[in-house]
Coordinates of C-alpha atoms in Angstrom, one line a residue:
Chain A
X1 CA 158.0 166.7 101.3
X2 CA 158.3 170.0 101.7
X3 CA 162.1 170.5 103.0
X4 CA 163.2 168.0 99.9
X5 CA 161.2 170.6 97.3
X6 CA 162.6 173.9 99.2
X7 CA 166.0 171.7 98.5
X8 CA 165.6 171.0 94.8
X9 CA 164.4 174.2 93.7
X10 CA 167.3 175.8 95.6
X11 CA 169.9 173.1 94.1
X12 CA 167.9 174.3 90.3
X13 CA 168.6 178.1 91.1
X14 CA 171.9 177.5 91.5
X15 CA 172.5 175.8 88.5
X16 CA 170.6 178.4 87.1
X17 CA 173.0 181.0 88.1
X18 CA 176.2 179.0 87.0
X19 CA 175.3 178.5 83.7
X20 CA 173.8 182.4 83.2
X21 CA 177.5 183.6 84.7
X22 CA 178.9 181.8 82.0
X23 CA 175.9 182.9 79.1
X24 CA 177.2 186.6 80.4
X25 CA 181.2 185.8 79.8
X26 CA 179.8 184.3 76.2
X27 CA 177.8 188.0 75.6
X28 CA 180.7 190.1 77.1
X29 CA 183.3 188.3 74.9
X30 CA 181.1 189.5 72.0
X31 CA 180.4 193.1 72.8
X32 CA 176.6 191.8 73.0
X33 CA 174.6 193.8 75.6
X34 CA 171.2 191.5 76.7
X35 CA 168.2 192.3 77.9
X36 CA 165.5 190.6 79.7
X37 CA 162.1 191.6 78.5
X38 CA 159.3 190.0 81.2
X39 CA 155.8 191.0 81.6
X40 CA 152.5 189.1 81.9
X41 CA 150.4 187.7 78.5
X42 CA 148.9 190.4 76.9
X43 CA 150.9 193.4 78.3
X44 CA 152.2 194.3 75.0
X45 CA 155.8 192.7 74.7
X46 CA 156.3 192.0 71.2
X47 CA 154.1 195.2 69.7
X48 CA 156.4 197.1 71.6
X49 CA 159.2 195.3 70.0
X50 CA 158.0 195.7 66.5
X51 CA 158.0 199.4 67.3
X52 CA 161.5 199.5 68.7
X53 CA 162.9 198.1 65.8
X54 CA 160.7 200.0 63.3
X55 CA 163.7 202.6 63.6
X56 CA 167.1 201.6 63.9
X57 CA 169.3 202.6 67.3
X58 CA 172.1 204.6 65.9
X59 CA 174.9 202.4 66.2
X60 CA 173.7 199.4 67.6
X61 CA 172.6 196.4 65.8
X62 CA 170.3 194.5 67.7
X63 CA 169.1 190.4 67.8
X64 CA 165.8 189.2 69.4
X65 CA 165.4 185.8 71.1
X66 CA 161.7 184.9 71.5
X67 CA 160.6 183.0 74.5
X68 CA 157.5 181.0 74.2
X69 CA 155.6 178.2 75.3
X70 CA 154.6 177.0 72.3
X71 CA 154.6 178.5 68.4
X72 CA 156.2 181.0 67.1
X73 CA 153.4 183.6 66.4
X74 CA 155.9 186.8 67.7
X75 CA 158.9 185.4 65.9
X76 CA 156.8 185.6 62.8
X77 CA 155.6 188.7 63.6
X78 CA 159.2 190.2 64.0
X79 CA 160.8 188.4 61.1
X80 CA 159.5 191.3 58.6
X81 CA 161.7 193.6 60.5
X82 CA 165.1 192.5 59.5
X83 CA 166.5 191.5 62.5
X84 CA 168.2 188.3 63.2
X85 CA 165.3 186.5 65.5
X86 CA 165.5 183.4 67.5
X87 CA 162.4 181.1 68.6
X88 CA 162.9 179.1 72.1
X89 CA 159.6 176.9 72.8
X90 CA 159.7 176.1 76.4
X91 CA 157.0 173.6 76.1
X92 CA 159.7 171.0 74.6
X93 CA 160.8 170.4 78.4
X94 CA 157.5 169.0 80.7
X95 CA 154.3 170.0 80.2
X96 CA 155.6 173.8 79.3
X97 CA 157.8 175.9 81.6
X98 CA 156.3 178.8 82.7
X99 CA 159.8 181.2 81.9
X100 CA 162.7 180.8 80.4
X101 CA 165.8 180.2 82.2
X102 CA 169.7 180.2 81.5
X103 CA 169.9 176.9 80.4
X104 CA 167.5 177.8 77.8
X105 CA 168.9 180.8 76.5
X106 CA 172.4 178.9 76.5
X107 CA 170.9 176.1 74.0
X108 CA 169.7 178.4 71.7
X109 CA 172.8 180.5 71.5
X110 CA 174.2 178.8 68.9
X111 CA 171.6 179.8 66.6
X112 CA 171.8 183.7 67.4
X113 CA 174.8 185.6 65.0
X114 CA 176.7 187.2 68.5
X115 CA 179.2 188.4 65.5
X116 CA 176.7 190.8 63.7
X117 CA 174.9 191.8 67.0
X118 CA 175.5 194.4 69.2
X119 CA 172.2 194.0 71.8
X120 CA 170.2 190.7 72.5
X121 CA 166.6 191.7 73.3
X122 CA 164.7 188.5 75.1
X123 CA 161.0 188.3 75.2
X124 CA 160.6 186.2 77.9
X125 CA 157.5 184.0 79.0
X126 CA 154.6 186.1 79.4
X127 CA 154.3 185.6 83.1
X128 CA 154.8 188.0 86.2
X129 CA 155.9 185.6 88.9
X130 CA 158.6 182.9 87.6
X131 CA 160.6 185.1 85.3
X132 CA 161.7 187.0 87.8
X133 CA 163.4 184.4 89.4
X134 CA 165.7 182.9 86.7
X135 CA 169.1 185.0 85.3
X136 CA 169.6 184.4 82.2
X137 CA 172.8 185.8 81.9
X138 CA 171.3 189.6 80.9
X139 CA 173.1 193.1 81.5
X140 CA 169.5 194.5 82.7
X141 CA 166.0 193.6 83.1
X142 CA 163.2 195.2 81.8
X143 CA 159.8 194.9 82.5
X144 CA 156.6 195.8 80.6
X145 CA 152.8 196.7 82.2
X146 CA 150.2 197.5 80.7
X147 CA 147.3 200.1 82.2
X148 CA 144.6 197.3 81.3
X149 CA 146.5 195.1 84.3
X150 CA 145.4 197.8 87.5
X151 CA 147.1 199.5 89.4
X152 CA 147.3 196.5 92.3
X153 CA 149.9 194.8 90.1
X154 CA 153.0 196.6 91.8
X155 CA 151.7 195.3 95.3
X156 CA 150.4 191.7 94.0
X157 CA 153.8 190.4 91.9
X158 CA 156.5 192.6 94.1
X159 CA 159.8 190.2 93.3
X160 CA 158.7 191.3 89.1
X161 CA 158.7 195.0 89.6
X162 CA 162.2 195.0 92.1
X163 CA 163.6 192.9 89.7
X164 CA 163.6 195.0 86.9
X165 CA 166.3 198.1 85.7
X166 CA 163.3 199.6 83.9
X167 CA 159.9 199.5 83.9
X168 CA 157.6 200.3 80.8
X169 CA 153.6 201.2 81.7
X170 CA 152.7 200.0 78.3
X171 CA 148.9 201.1 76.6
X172 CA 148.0 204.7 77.9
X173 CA 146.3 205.2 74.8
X174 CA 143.5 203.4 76.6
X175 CA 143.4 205.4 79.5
X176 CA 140.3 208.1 78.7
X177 CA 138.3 204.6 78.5
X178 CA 139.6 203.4 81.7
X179 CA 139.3 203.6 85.1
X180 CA 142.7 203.1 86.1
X181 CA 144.7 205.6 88.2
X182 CA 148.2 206.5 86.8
X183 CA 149.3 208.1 89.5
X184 CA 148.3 206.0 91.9
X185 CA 150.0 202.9 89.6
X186 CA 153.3 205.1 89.4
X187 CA 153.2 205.7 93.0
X188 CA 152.4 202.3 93.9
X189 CA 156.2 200.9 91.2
X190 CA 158.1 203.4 93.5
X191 CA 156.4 201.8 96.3
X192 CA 158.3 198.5 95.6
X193 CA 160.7 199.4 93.9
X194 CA 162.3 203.2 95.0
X195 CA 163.4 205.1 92.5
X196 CA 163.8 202.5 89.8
X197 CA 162.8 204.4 86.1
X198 CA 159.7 204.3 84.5
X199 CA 159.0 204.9 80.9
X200 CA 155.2 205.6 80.1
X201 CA 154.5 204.1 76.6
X202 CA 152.2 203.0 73.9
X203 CA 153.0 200.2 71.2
X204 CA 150.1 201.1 69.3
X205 CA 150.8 205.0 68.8
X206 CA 154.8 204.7 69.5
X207 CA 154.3 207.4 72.4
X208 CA 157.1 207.4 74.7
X209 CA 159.1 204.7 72.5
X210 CA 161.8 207.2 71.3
X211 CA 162.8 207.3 74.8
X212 CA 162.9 203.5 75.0
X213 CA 165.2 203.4 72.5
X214 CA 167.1 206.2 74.5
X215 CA 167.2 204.0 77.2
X216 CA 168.8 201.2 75.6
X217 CA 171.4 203.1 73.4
X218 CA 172.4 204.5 77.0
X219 CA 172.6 201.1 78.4
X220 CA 174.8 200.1 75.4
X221 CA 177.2 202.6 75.8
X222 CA 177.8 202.4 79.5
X223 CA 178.0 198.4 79.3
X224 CA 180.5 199.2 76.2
X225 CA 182.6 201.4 78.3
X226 CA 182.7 198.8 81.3
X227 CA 183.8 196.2 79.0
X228 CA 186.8 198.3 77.6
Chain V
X1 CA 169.9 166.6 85.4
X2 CA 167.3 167.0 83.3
X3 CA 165.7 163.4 83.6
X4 CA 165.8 163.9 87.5
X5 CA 164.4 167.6 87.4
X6 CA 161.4 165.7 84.9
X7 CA 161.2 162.3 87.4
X8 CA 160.8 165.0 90.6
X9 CA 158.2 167.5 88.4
X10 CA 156.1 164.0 87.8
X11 CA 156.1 162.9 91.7
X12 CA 155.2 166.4 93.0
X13 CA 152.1 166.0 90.1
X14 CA 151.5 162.4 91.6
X15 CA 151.2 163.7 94.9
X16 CA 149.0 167.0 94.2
X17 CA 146.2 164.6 92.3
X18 CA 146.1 162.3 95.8
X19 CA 145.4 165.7 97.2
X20 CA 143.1 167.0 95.1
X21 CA 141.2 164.1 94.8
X22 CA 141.1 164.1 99.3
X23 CA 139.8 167.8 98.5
X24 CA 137.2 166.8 96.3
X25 CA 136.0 164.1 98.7
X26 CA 135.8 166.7 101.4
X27 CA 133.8 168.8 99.2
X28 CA 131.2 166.3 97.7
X29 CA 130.5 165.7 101.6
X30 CA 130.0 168.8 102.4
X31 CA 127.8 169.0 99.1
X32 CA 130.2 171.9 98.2
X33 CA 130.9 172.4 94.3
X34 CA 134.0 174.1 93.4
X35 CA 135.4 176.2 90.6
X36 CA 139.0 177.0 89.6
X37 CA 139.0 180.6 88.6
X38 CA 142.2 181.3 86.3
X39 CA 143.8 183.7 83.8
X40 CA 146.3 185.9 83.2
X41 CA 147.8 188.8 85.8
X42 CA 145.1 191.7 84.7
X43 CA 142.3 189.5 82.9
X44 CA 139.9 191.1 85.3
X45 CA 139.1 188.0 87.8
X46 CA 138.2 189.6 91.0
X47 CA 136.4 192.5 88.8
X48 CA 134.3 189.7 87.6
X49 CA 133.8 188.5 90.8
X50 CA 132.8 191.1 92.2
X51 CA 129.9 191.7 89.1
X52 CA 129.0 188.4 90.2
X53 CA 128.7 188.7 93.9
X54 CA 126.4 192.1 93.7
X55 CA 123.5 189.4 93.2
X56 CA 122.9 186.4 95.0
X57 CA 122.7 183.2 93.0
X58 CA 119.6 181.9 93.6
X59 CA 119.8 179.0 96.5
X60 CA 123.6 178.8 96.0
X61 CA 125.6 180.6 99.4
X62 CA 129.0 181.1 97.9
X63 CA 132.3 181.5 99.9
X64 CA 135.9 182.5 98.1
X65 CA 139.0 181.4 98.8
X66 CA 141.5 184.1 97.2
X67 CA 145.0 183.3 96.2
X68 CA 148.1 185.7 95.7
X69 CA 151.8 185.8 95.6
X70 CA 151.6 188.4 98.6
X71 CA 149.1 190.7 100.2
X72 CA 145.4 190.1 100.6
X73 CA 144.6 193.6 97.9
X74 CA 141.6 191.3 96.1
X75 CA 140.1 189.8 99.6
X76 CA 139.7 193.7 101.0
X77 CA 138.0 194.3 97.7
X78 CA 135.2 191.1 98.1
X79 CA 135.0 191.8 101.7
X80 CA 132.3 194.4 101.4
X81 CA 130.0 191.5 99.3
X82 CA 128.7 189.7 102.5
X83 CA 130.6 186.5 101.2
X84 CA 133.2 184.1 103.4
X85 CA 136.4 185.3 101.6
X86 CA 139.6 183.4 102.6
X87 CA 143.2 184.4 101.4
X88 CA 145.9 182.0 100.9
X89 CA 148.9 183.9 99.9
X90 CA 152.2 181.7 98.0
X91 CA 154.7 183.8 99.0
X92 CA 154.7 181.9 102.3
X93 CA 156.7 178.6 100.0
X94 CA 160.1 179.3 98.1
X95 CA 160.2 182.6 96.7
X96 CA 156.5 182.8 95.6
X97 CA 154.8 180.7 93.9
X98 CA 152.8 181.3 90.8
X99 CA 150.0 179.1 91.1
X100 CA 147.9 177.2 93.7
X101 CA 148.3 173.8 93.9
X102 CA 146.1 171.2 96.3
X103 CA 148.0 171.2 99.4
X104 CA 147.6 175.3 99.8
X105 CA 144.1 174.8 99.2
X106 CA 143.7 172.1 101.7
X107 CA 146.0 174.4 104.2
X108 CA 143.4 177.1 103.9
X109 CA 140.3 174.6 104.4
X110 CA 139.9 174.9 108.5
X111 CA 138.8 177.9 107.6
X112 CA 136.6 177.8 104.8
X113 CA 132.8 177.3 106.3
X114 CA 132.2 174.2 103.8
X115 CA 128.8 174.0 106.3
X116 CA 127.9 177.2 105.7
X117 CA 127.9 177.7 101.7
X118 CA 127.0 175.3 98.8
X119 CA 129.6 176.6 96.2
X120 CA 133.5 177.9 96.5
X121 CA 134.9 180.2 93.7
X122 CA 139.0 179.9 93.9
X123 CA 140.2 182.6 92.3
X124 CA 144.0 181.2 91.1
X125 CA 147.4 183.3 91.2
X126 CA 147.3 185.4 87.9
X127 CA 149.1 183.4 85.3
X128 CA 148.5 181.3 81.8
X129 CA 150.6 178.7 82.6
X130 CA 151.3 176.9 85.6
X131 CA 147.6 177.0 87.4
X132 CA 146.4 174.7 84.3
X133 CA 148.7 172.1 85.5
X134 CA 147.8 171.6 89.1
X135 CA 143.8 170.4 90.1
X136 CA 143.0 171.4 93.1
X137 CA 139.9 169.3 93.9
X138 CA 137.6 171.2 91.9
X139 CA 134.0 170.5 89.9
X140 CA 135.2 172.8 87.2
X141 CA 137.5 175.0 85.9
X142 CA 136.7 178.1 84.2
X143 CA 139.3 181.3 82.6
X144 CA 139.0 184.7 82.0
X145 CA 140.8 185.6 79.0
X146 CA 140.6 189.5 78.4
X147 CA 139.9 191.1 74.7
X148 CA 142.9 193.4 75.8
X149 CA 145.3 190.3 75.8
X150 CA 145.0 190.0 72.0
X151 CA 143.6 187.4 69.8
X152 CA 146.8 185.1 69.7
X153 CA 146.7 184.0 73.5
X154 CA 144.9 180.7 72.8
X155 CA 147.8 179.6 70.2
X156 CA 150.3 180.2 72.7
X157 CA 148.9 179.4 76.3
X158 CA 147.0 176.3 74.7
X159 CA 147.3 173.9 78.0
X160 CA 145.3 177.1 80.0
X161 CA 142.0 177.0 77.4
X162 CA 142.3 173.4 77.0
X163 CA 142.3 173.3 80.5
X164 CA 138.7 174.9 80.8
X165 CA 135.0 174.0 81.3
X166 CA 134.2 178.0 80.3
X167 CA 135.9 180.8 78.7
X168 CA 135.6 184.4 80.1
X169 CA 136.2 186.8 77.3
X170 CA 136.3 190.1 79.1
X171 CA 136.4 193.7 78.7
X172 CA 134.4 193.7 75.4
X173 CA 134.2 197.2 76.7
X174 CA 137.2 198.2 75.3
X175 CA 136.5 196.8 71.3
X176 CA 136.0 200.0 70.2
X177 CA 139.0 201.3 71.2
X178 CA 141.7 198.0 70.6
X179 CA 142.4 196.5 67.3
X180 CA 142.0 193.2 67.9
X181 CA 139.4 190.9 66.3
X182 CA 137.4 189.2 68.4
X183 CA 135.9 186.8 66.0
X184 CA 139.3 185.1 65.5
X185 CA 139.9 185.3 69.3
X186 CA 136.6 183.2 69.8
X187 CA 138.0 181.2 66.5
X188 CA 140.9 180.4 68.2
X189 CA 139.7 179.4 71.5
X190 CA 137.2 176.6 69.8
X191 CA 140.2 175.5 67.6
X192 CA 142.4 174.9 71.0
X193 CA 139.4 173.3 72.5
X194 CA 137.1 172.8 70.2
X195 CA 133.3 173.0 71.6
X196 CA 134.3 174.7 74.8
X197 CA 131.6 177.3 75.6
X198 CA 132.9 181.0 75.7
X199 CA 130.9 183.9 77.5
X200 CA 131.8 187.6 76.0
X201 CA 131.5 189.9 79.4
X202 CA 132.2 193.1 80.9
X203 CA 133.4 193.5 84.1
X204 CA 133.2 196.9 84.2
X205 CA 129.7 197.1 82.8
X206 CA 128.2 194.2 83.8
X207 CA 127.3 192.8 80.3
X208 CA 127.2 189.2 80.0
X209 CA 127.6 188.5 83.8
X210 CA 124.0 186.7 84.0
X211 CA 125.2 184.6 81.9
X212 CA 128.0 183.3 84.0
X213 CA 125.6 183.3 87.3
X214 CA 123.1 181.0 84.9
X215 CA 126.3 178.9 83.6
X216 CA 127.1 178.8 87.4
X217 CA 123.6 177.9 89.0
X218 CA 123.3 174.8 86.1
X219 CA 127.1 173.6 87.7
X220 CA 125.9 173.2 90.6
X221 CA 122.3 171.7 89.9
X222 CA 124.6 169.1 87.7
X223 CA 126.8 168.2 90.8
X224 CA 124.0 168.3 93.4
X225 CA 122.3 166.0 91.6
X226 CA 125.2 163.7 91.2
X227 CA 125.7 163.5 94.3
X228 CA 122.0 162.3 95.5

């Protein structure tokens, strides 16, 4: 049984990849930059969100598409905010897909304004294996951890942290109460993933989120220059 | 492709129950009771287990079987407890997988000493979704959800907590310093599955850890005597 499984789920990955290629040609032709926003539940995702867009990025008007389960608790959240948001429920498929992939992002396109977007920000599944596995047809993948996760997570979920263009090491407003090594949890990114950028944040106070934004105006530009 | 991707999903379920349930009967004979451990990446399940492990339970030898993507980071850590620890890492499949399902745990069994203990603790790859879905011969399941997570995971995870015999909610260490309410958390969890019972710990500290051991020691005085 195994050799048929290995099968499908290689048959499933290349689907995958044929339909993001073609979600990308759909984002290029629109000027829309996208990014992939993974992390596990709870890493802080969406509150970092909701302080991203709290100020504008000069320039760039930006669209969220919300992966979930089941609900829409962080669409809600964000709709105060002014930006065009989108709700995907992966639980509609069987039992509840543990990630979104590009098939899912390609359904709900219809529903998110390309025209009066310049960057798609996706809030995948919270989840730090399957994500990692699925294009969704993104310019760059960015990935959020939080200080309350340890600093084993690098070494435990490697294919997450090399996946990712970015990674943000969310809630160091919590480290005087924790036992967590920062260094050690940098190091340990670097480890398995050289050299790839780290941004040390907080969605509660907004530390470190003005360089976020930095980040992604930067990523704007230089996908807006390749597209010229 | 859909239906068949659905049709394959549901025969891969089929045949991890026929598993499970040749797990279980290899347990019960061994008079062996066995509990699921789950929760998110971070949630603080080998913390916990190891705040469990510094006392003996009283009559009940217990033995771990530790699953990861990669590495064996959590089985070094229990190794020091006097316990038989056993790693099964996922990686070893396609790409990683992000839960255990029965036929890993049945891999790993030559090497659990069923003789030699009267109660296995799996603790499950870190993840709210997928680990809900697949039994793998267990007497119970029981999550850790941490306070840190924020009060909205039951609404969006509900398969996970309605999965559960017991709720973990850890790190109450941390209140002071987290917004979140836990009263609605707890609110929550009974409205996803209502009557569940929910133990507020601390790994860290220790708070709230006899409680599991007691919830533990009744589990198995329950399924020892069902098996007489």
């Amino acid at each position: 049984m195994h050799r048929v499984r290995v099968r499908v789920v290689e048959d499933a990955l290349d689907a995958n990849n044929t339909i993001a290629r073609a979600n990308r040609a759909d984002f290029d032709r629109h000027g829309v930059t996208v990014v992939n926003l993974m992390g596990a539940p709870g890493a802080g995702k969406t509150a970092l969100l909701e302080r991203l867009l709290e100020d504008p990025l000069p320039g760039v008007r930006i669209g969220v598409l919300e992966g979930d389960v089941e609900g829409s608790l962080d669409a809600d959240r964000l709709a105060g905010l002014h930006v065009p948001v989108t709700q995907i429920n992966t639980a509609a498929g069987f039992g509840g897909e543990c990630h979104l992939d590009a098939n899912m992002v390609r359904s709900a396109l219809g529903t998110v304004p390309l025209d009066e977007i310049d960057m798609l920000l996706i809030e995948n599944v919270g989840n730090l294996v399957c994500p990692a596995e699925f294009r969704v047809g993104e310019d760059a993948r960015v990935m959020v951890t939080s200080v309350t996760e340890g600093e084993d997570k690098p070494l435990k979920y490697p294919l997450m942290f090399r996946a990712c263009d970015l990674v943000m090491v969310n809630k160091v407003d919590l480290l005087p109460h924790l036992d967590i090594d920062l260094d050690l949890l940098l190091h340990r990114i670097d480890k398995v993933h050289p050299d790839v950028p780290t941004l040390v944040v907080s969605g509660r106070t907004g530390a470190g989120v003005d360089a976020v934004r930095d980040w992604l105006g930067q990523l704007h530009a230089t996908r807006a220059g390749a597209r010229v």
